[in-house]
Amino acid sequence: MVKAVREAGRYCLSFTAAGLKPELAAVMARIHAETGNWKETRALVLERNALQTRSLASAKRLETELRQRLQLLNDEQLKLLAEGSSDDRLAMAWLAVLKRIQLTVELTRDLLLDKLEGSDALLRRSDMTGFYEASEQLHPELQALSVSSQKKVRSTVLSMLREAGLLEGKANRSGQLGTVQRPSLSPQALALLDNDPDLRAGFLLKPKQRRARR
């Protein structure tokens, strides 16, 4: 059974403007390394059409959502996003999502980590439905969404879980969505994870154990 959702602050639900987008996030991180500030980064991203969108309006929506995530990363995390391997880019893009989108923190912490550490790592559509129904009790903004917007939120989250490496396998008609798994993390990425239990849970890792004082 899904744990009771603990936070009651309003969810950020604008994230459907962009999925995980690790390659585009890396492009923005590189431009930010050039400029040193986010205002100039935004201007250059739009001027160069660095996100390769068909319209300026789409570019602005995508840039805004990605920038709001990346602004939450520290300098070392941004550098790894800009210069690291494809796995590193995935990890840092997912870390930015976790820092920005509380819904993804609660989902990984309260559902996926429980399933992985239990006897059943198979994620079912009914598990996700139960999670969202529990979340709606403290987050009426979820329930207030139109049916189409609810579907968009859920499909975007599911897609990001797959791309980030937390869910393996395809969905099938019997309601199975895939198998929960820990994503691949390089030593560099692992070293840059904040020692925050919620963020570590976002990678399906337990909090670091503090060494007992002698």
XYZ file of N, CA and C in Angstrom:
642
model
N 0.844 -1.195 0.000
C 0.000 0.000 0.000
C 0.881 1.248 0.000
N 0.466 2.274 -0.741
C 1.235 3.507 -0.827
C 1.202 4.224 0.517
N 2.351 4.733 0.949
C 2.397 5.497 2.185
C 1.607 6.787 2.036
N 1.162 7.310 3.152
C 0.493 8.609 3.120
C 1.485 9.657 2.650
N 1.048 10.533 1.766
C 1.908 11.591 1.265
C 2.166 12.586 2.385
N 3.434 12.946 2.577
C 3.780 13.732 3.749
C 3.795 15.237 3.516
N 4.093 15.689 2.323
C 4.148 17.116 2.071
C 2.800 17.621 1.568
N 2.473 18.861 1.944
C 1.200 19.417 1.525
C 1.362 20.694 0.715
N 2.597 21.072 0.374
C 2.796 22.231 -0.480
C 2.281 21.958 -1.873
N 1.975 23.003 -2.600
C 1.420 22.835 -3.939
C 2.447 22.207 -4.873
N 1.975 21.294 -5.673
C 2.828 20.663 -6.675
C 3.141 21.637 -7.803
N 4.348 21.540 -8.343
C 4.678 22.162 -9.620
C 4.190 21.220 -10.711
N 3.271 21.702 -11.548
C 2.700 20.851 -12.591
C 2.997 21.372 -14.000
N 3.888 22.356 -14.086
C 4.233 22.900 -15.401
C 5.247 22.033 -16.129
N 5.709 20.965 -15.481
C 6.805 20.174 -16.044
C 6.435 19.449 -17.324
N 5.148 19.371 -17.645
C 4.757 18.687 -18.878
C 5.234 19.446 -20.118
N 5.713 20.685 -19.909
C 6.301 21.436 -21.033
C 7.606 20.804 -21.492
N 8.187 19.948 -20.655
C 9.447 19.283 -21.014
C 9.544 17.965 -20.282
N 9.934 16.916 -21.009
C 10.241 15.657 -20.354
C 11.603 15.756 -19.701
N 12.310 14.653 -19.611
C 13.612 14.674 -18.953
C 14.627 15.507 -19.754
N 14.683 15.309 -21.062
C 15.509 16.104 -21.980
C 16.965 16.255 -21.529
N 17.675 15.172 -21.267
C 19.054 15.306 -20.776
C 19.998 15.987 -21.763
N 19.828 15.732 -23.061
C 20.727 16.343 -24.045
C 20.498 17.849 -24.144
N 19.237 18.269 -24.119
C 18.940 19.699 -24.174
C 19.351 20.385 -22.872
N 19.176 19.690 -21.761
C 19.631 20.236 -20.482
C 21.138 20.442 -20.510
N 21.868 19.509 -21.120
C 23.313 19.637 -21.231
C 23.696 20.820 -22.112
N 22.953 21.043 -23.181
C 23.194 22.202 -24.048
C 23.064 23.487 -23.240
N 22.013 23.578 -22.440
C 21.806 24.773 -21.621
C 22.918 24.925 -20.580
N 23.345 23.807 -20.000
C 24.423 23.869 -19.009
C 25.713 24.372 -19.640
N 25.986 23.977 -20.888
C 27.202 24.444 -21.571
C 27.119 25.943 -21.869
N 25.940 26.399 -22.291
C 25.780 27.825 -22.569
C 25.898 28.625 -21.272
N 25.373 28.076 -20.196
C 25.511 28.754 -18.903
C 26.977 28.838 -18.482
N 27.758 27.823 -18.820
C 29.192 27.868 -18.523
C 29.868 29.002 -19.291
N 29.350 29.337 -20.482
C 29.878 30.451 -21.273
C 29.550 31.793 -20.636
N 28.294 31.921 -20.188
C 27.789 33.225 -19.761
C 27.999 33.506 -18.279
N 27.874 32.472 -17.471
C 28.005 32.650 -16.029
C 26.765 33.144 -15.335
N 25.695 33.437 -16.082
C 24.435 33.820 -15.433
C 23.258 33.364 -16.280
N 22.127 33.206 -15.619
C 20.977 32.587 -16.280
C 20.234 33.539 -17.213
N 20.308 34.836 -16.952
C 19.632 35.795 -17.833
C 20.262 35.768 -19.220
N 21.598 35.795 -19.264
C 22.284 35.745 -20.556
C 22.147 34.368 -21.192
N 22.104 33.341 -20.366
C 21.897 31.994 -20.895
C 20.578 31.910 -21.638
N 19.533 32.422 -21.027
C 18.205 32.410 -21.664
C 18.259 33.132 -23.013
N 18.878 34.306 -23.033
C 18.945 35.094 -24.271
C 19.678 34.330 -25.368
N 20.799 33.706 -25.034
C 21.572 32.977 -26.041
C 20.853 31.714 -26.503
N 20.223 31.019 -25.583
C 19.477 29.805 -25.954
C 18.404 30.140 -26.978
N 17.682 31.235 -26.749
C 16.613 31.621 -27.674
C 17.182 32.182 -28.977
N 18.251 32.963 -28.880
C 18.859 33.556 -30.081
C 19.396 32.482 -31.019
N 20.019 31.451 -30.454
C 20.620 30.377 -31.253
C 19.636 29.265 -31.604
N 18.451 29.343 -31.078
C 17.497 28.231 -31.172
C 18.184 26.933 -30.739
N 18.882 27.027 -29.615
C 19.700 25.917 -29.133
C 18.876 24.681 -28.780
N 17.587 24.887 -28.510
C 16.727 23.762 -28.153
C 16.028 23.168 -29.373
N 16.293 23.758 -30.532
C 15.836 23.223 -31.816
C 14.321 23.049 -31.881
N 13.614 24.093 -31.517
C 12.153 24.072 -31.599
C 11.702 24.736 -32.892
N 10.453 24.492 -33.250
C 9.918 25.024 -34.510
C 9.401 26.447 -34.374
N 9.114 26.874 -33.152
C 8.583 28.217 -32.959
C 9.210 28.851 -31.728
N 9.185 30.178 -31.690
C 9.735 30.902 -30.552
C 8.920 30.620 -29.294
N 7.607 30.492 -29.450
C 6.754 30.217 -28.290
C 7.118 28.884 -27.650
N 7.348 27.874 -28.484
C 7.751 26.566 -27.959
C 9.112 26.640 -27.291
N 10.020 27.404 -27.901
C 11.359 27.562 -27.330
C 11.286 28.209 -25.956
N 10.448 29.207 -25.820
C 10.323 29.906 -24.537
C 9.762 28.987 -23.453
N 8.756 28.189 -23.792
C 8.163 27.273 -22.809
C 9.193 26.228 -22.370
N 9.889 25.668 -23.345
C 10.864 24.623 -23.040
C 12.044 25.186 -22.257
N 12.541 26.334 -22.679
C 13.672 26.962 -21.987
C 13.306 27.301 -20.548
N 12.124 27.829 -20.340
C 11.706 28.215 -18.991
C 11.662 27.009 -18.060
N 11.070 25.931 -18.523
C 10.962 24.744 -17.662
C 12.330 24.141 -17.369
N 13.172 24.014 -18.378
C 14.502 23.444 -18.150
C 15.346 24.348 -17.251
N 15.274 25.647 -17.490
C 16.076 26.574 -16.682
C 15.658 26.533 -15.212
N 14.366 26.456 -14.953
C 13.906 26.420 -13.566
C 14.408 25.170 -12.837
N 14.632 24.101 -13.573
C 15.226 22.899 -12.976
C 16.726 23.082 -12.761
N 17.409 23.527 -13.817
C 18.870 23.582 -13.762
C 19.374 24.612 -12.763
N 18.593 25.646 -12.505
C 18.990 26.655 -11.530
C 19.121 26.063 -10.123
N 18.549 24.898 -9.908
C 18.593 24.258 -8.596
C 19.823 23.365 -8.417
N 20.566 23.149 -9.487
C 21.792 22.370 -9.408
C 22.952 23.260 -8.972
N 23.918 22.676 -8.267
C 25.103 23.458 -7.903
C 26.111 23.434 -9.056
N 27.208 24.155 -8.901
C 28.176 24.308 -9.995
C 28.773 22.969 -10.434
N 29.080 22.109 -9.474
C 29.676 20.816 -9.817
C 28.680 19.933 -10.568
N 27.437 19.980 -10.160
C 26.404 19.192 -10.838
C 26.173 19.713 -12.254
N 26.166 21.021 -12.415
C 26.015 21.602 -13.751
C 27.194 21.229 -14.647
N 28.390 21.217 -14.074
C 29.580 20.864 -14.862
C 29.506 19.418 -15.333
N 29.066 18.521 -14.464
C 28.945 17.120 -14.872
C 27.860 16.962 -15.927
N 26.784 17.717 -15.792
C 25.736 17.696 -16.804
C 26.272 18.149 -18.153
N 27.105 19.176 -18.146
C 27.639 19.740 -19.391
C 28.723 18.876 -20.014
N 29.544 18.235 -19.164
C 30.747 17.577 -19.677
C 30.756 16.065 -19.498
N 29.821 15.510 -18.762
C 29.862 14.095 -18.431
C 29.381 13.182 -19.545
N 29.387 11.901 -19.233
C 28.904 10.881 -20.174
C 27.394 10.953 -20.318
N 26.847 10.154 -21.215
C 25.399 10.138 -21.386
C 24.694 9.702 -20.108
N 25.275 8.753 -19.383
C 24.700 8.341 -18.102
C 24.753 9.472 -17.085
N 25.837 10.235 -17.095
C 25.960 11.379 -16.185
C 24.920 12.441 -16.512
N 24.695 12.675 -17.802
C 23.694 13.664 -18.198
C 22.305 13.230 -17.736
N 22.012 11.946 -17.894
C 20.732 11.430 -17.416
C 20.590 11.638 -15.917
N 21.647 11.297 -15.178
C 21.585 11.397 -13.720
C 21.387 12.833 -13.258
N 22.113 13.772 -13.843
C 22.004 15.167 -13.423
C 20.681 15.788 -13.889
N 20.198 15.385 -15.053
C 18.891 15.870 -15.498
C 17.790 15.360 -14.571
N 17.916 14.102 -14.138
C 16.928 13.537 -13.209
C 17.053 14.187 -11.835
N 18.265 14.473 -11.390
C 18.448 15.160 -10.117
C 17.783 16.534 -10.155
N 17.910 17.237 -11.274
C 17.264 18.542 -11.417
C 15.751 18.406 -11.354
N 15.221 17.345 -11.956
C 13.785 17.083 -11.887
C 13.356 16.853 -10.445
N 14.107 16.056 -9.715
C 13.765 15.768 -8.320
C 13.776 17.037 -7.476
N 14.728 17.926 -7.739
C 14.806 19.162 -6.964
C 13.672 20.121 -7.283
N 13.134 20.016 -8.469
C 12.088 20.948 -8.915
C 10.677 20.385 -8.720
N 10.512 19.083 -8.943
C 9.166 18.498 -9.026
C 8.939 17.554 -7.853
N 8.262 18.043 -6.815
C 8.057 17.267 -5.602
C 7.278 15.980 -5.859
N 6.421 16.001 -6.854
C 5.653 14.804 -7.207
C 6.576 13.624 -7.497
N 7.679 13.870 -8.179
C 8.597 12.776 -8.519
C 9.351 12.272 -7.289
N 9.617 13.161 -6.348
C 10.253 12.748 -5.091
C 9.338 11.797 -4.337
N 8.090 12.180 -4.200
C 7.146 11.362 -3.440
C 6.884 10.026 -4.118
N 6.817 10.037 -5.430
C 6.575 8.800 -6.159
C 7.717 7.809 -5.977
N 8.947 8.281 -6.116
C 10.095 7.373 -5.979
C 10.285 6.943 -4.529
N 10.098 7.870 -3.606
C 10.318 7.580 -2.190
C 9.231 6.675 -1.609
N 7.986 6.988 -1.918
C 6.875 6.330 -1.234
C 6.316 5.117 -1.970
N 6.667 4.977 -3.242
C 6.155 3.838 -4.004
C 7.277 2.981 -4.579
N 8.119 3.565 -5.417
C 9.122 2.760 -6.121
C 10.149 2.146 -5.175
N 10.645 2.936 -4.212
C 11.643 2.398 -3.287
C 11.049 1.275 -2.442
N 9.804 1.439 -2.040
C 9.132 0.379 -1.278
C 9.024 -0.899 -2.095
N 8.667 -0.765 -3.357
C 8.511 -1.942 -4.203
C 9.857 -2.613 -4.448
N 10.882 -1.826 -4.676
C 12.199 -2.392 -4.950
C 12.736 -3.149 -3.739
N 12.487 -2.616 -2.558
C 13.008 -3.248 -1.350
C 12.089 -4.341 -0.815
N 10.896 -4.440 -1.394
C 9.972 -5.486 -0.996
C 10.143 -6.725 -1.856
N 9.121 -7.527 -1.869
C 9.195 -8.794 -2.604
C 8.603 -8.690 -4.002
N 8.206 -7.482 -4.408
C 7.542 -7.323 -5.700
C 8.001 -6.031 -6.361
N 8.979 -6.128 -7.255
C 9.498 -4.947 -7.950
C 8.721 -4.624 -9.211
N 7.682 -5.380 -9.493
C 6.880 -5.143 -10.689
C 5.919 -3.979 -10.437
N 6.028 -2.953 -11.264
C 5.149 -1.792 -11.135
C 3.907 -2.005 -11.995
N 2.759 -1.836 -11.380
C 1.480 -2.021 -12.072
C 0.743 -0.699 -12.190
N -0.138 -0.638 -13.164
C -0.928 0.573 -13.334
C -1.738 0.867 -12.075
N -2.196 -0.174 -11.392
C -2.974 0.015 -10.162
C -2.123 0.655 -9.060
N -0.806 0.366 -9.050
C 0.083 1.008 -8.080
C 0.128 2.521 -8.308
N 0.256 2.906 -9.562
C 0.317 4.325 -9.899
C -1.011 5.014 -9.610
N -2.102 4.332 -9.932
C -3.423 4.900 -9.649
C -3.596 5.136 -8.154
N -3.171 4.167 -7.353
C -3.256 4.313 -5.906
C -2.410 5.467 -5.401
N -1.222 5.625 -5.968
C -0.356 6.729 -5.568
C -1.012 8.067 -5.876
N -1.537 8.215 -7.080
C -2.143 9.499 -7.461
C -3.403 9.781 -6.647
N -4.177 8.766 -6.359
C -5.378 8.969 -5.544
C -5.008 9.427 -4.141
N -3.931 8.848 -3.577
C -3.465 9.279 -2.259
C -2.928 10.708 -2.307
N -2.238 11.040 -3.381
C -1.671 12.384 -3.521
C -2.753 13.444 -3.619
N -3.857 13.116 -4.284
C -4.935 14.080 -4.471
C -5.564 14.509 -3.160
N -5.443 13.689 -2.129
C -6.032 14.039 -0.836
C -5.355 15.264 -0.226
N -4.054 15.421 -0.467
C -3.324 16.579 0.051
C -3.004 17.605 -1.020
N -3.226 17.246 -2.268
C -2.898 18.140 -3.386
C -4.109 18.274 -4.310
N -5.090 19.082 -3.913
C -6.291 19.231 -4.743
C -6.010 19.784 -6.126
N -4.835 20.415 -6.298
C -4.487 20.919 -7.628
C -4.358 19.786 -8.628
N -4.024 18.585 -8.161
C -3.981 17.416 -9.040
C -5.382 17.044 -9.499
N -6.294 17.031 -8.544
C -7.669 16.643 -8.850
C -8.356 17.683 -9.724
N -7.902 18.942 -9.612
C -8.526 20.024 -10.376
C -8.127 20.014 -11.847
N -7.128 19.242 -12.204
C -6.705 19.170 -13.602
C -7.789 18.543 -14.463
N -7.838 18.944 -15.720
C -8.736 18.288 -16.663
C -8.266 16.853 -16.883
N -9.130 16.031 -17.412
C -8.770 14.636 -17.664
C -7.564 14.546 -18.590
N -7.540 15.379 -19.614
C -6.418 15.346 -20.564
C -5.124 15.785 -19.888
N -5.198 16.785 -18.996
C -4.009 17.242 -18.288
C -3.521 16.195 -17.297
N -4.431 15.507 -16.632
C -4.051 14.422 -15.729
C -3.298 13.333 -16.487
N -3.819 12.977 -17.651
C -3.152 11.964 -18.467
C -1.765 12.424 -18.894
N -1.633 13.716 -19.226
C -0.350 14.262 -19.655
C 0.657 14.225 -18.512
N 0.230 14.599 -17.307
C 1.105 14.552 -16.138
C 1.601 13.127 -15.910
N 0.678 12.180 -15.912
C 1.040 10.796 -15.617
C 1.928 10.189 -16.696
N 1.636 10.494 -17.941
C 2.452 9.926 -19.018
C 3.846 10.552 -19.034
N 3.950 11.841 -18.724
C 5.253 12.500 -18.685
C 6.111 11.931 -17.564
N 5.508 11.744 -16.385
C 6.240 11.166 -15.255
C 6.719 9.761 -15.593
N 5.837 8.956 -16.164
C 6.199 7.577 -16.503
C 7.328 7.544 -17.525
N 7.252 8.427 -18.501
C 8.300 8.504 -19.520
C 9.641 8.895 -18.902
N 9.631 9.847 -17.964
C 10.871 10.261 -17.322
C 11.459 9.132 -16.479
N 10.606 8.365 -15.812
C 11.091 7.226 -15.026
C 11.811 6.223 -15.914
N 11.253 5.960 -17.075
C 11.890 5.019 -18.007
C 13.218 5.573 -18.505
N 13.208 6.833 -18.916
C 14.415 7.414 -19.494
C 15.528 7.533 -18.456
N 15.149 7.810 -17.204
C 16.142 7.945 -16.137
C 16.685 6.599 -15.675
N 16.071 5.511 -16.146
C 16.576 4.182 -15.820
C 15.990 3.575 -14.563
N 14.896 4.137 -14.051
C 14.267 3.610 -12.852
C 13.204 2.560 -13.155
N 12.828 2.445 -14.412
C 11.787 1.498 -14.800
C 12.204 0.814 -16.098
N 12.246 -0.514 -16.069
C 12.678 -1.296 -17.223
C 11.520 -2.117 -17.764
N 11.442 -2.211 -19.077
C 10.403 -3.019 -19.698
C 9.224 -2.179 -20.165
N 8.464 -2.732 -21.092
C 7.326 -2.029 -21.669
C 6.040 -2.361 -20.924
N 5.100 -1.450 -21.028
C 3.776 -1.698 -20.459
C 3.059 -2.745 -21.302
N 2.170 -3.499 -20.671
C 1.372 -4.470 -21.428
C -0.100 -4.332 -21.079
N -0.919 -5.072 -21.762
C -2.369 -4.931 -21.617
C -2.892 -5.441 -20.282
N -2.095 -6.204 -19.584
C -2.533 -6.726 -18.287
C -2.338 -5.718 -17.164
N -1.823 -4.538 -17.492
C -1.662 -3.493 -16.490
C -0.271 -3.394 -15.901
N 0.655 -4.203 -16.389
C 2.031 -4.129 -15.907
C 2.774 -3.026 -16.658
N 3.496 -2.186 -15.907
C 4.202 -1.056 -16.506
C 5.695 -1.303 -16.666
N 6.243 -2.252 -15.939
C 7.664 -2.548 -16.012
C 8.198 -2.935 -14.651
N 9.500 -3.120 -14.585
C 10.160 -3.535 -13.351
C 10.983 -2.383 -12.791
N 10.791 -2.095 -11.513
C 11.538 -1.033 -10.847
C 12.990 -1.473 -10.665
N 13.925 -0.572 -10.952
C 15.346 -0.886 -10.801
C 16.110 0.378 -10.442
N 17.275 0.184 -9.837
C 18.132 1.331 -9.554
C 18.830 1.756 -10.839
N 18.906 3.061 -11.087
C 19.573 3.527 -12.305
C 21.084 3.388 -12.196
N 21.736 3.377 -13.353
C 23.192 3.300 -13.394
C 23.784 4.655 -13.030
N 24.684 4.665 -12.041
C 25.322 5.907 -11.612
C 26.834 5.740 -11.629
N 27.531 6.680 -12.251
C 28.991 6.657 -12.224
C 29.456 7.110 -10.840
N 30.705 6.802 -10.487
C 31.235 7.302 -9.206
C 31.149 8.819 -9.103
N 31.343 9.505 -10.234
C 31.282 10.968 -10.226
C 29.874 11.460 -9.894
N 28.877 10.839 -10.518
C 27.494 11.242 -10.261
C 27.092 10.908 -8.837
N 27.466 9.728 -8.382
C 27.118 9.312 -7.026
C 27.717 10.265 -5.993
N 28.928 10.719 -6.243
C 29.592 11.624 -5.304
C 28.902 12.980 -5.235
N 28.173 13.343 -6.281
C 27.538 14.661 -6.330
C 26.096 14.659 -5.842
N 25.586 13.508 -5.461
C 24.227 13.476 -4.923
C 24.215 14.134 -3.555
N 23.293 15.047 -3.372
C 23.154 15.655 -2.054
C 22.812 14.576 -1.047
N 23.334 14.680 0.155
C 23.000 13.701 1.190
C 21.651 14.057 1.814
N 20.671 14.109 0.953
C 19.289 14.391 1.332
C 18.523 13.092 1.140
N 17.865 12.582 2.173
C 17.205 11.282 2.044
C 16.170 11.233 0.928
N 15.466 12.334 0.680
C 14.469 12.339 -0.386
C 15.119 12.264 -1.762
N 16.215 12.998 -1.949
C 16.885 12.980 -3.250
C 17.575 11.647 -3.494
N 18.165 11.076 -2.468
C 18.757 9.746 -2.626
C 17.677 8.710 -2.932
N 16.534 8.852 -2.279
C 15.413 7.954 -2.578
C 14.955 8.115 -4.018
N 15.162 9.315 -4.572
C 14.823 9.550 -5.971
C 15.644 8.715 -6.928
N 16.804 8.244 -6.464
C 17.622 7.303 -7.225
C 17.507 5.896 -6.638
N 16.497 5.709 -5.783
C 16.216 4.423 -5.128
C 17.375 3.971 -4.250
N 18.017 4.944 -3.608
C 19.111 4.688 -2.675
C 18.674 5.079 -1.268
N 19.161 4.363 -0.291
C 18.881 4.713 1.090
C 19.802 5.860 1.528
N 19.404 6.590 2.578
C 20.289 7.647 3.089
C 21.619 7.066 3.541
N 22.673 7.887 3.453
C 23.966 7.452 3.942
C 23.906 7.266 5.451
N 24.552 6.230 5.912
C 24.620 5.986 7.353
C 25.761 6.813 7.949
N 25.434 7.531 8.984
C 26.468 8.323 9.656
C 27.366 7.398 10.469
N 28.642 7.681 10.414
C 29.589 6.873 11.189
C 29.450 7.200 12.677
N 29.435 6.178 13.476
C 29.335 6.373 14.912
C 30.632 6.993 15.432
N 30.477 7.953 16.317
C 31.657 8.585 16.903
C 32.320 7.645 17.898
N 33.622 7.660 17.865
C 34.368 6.832 18.808
C 34.667 7.607 20.097
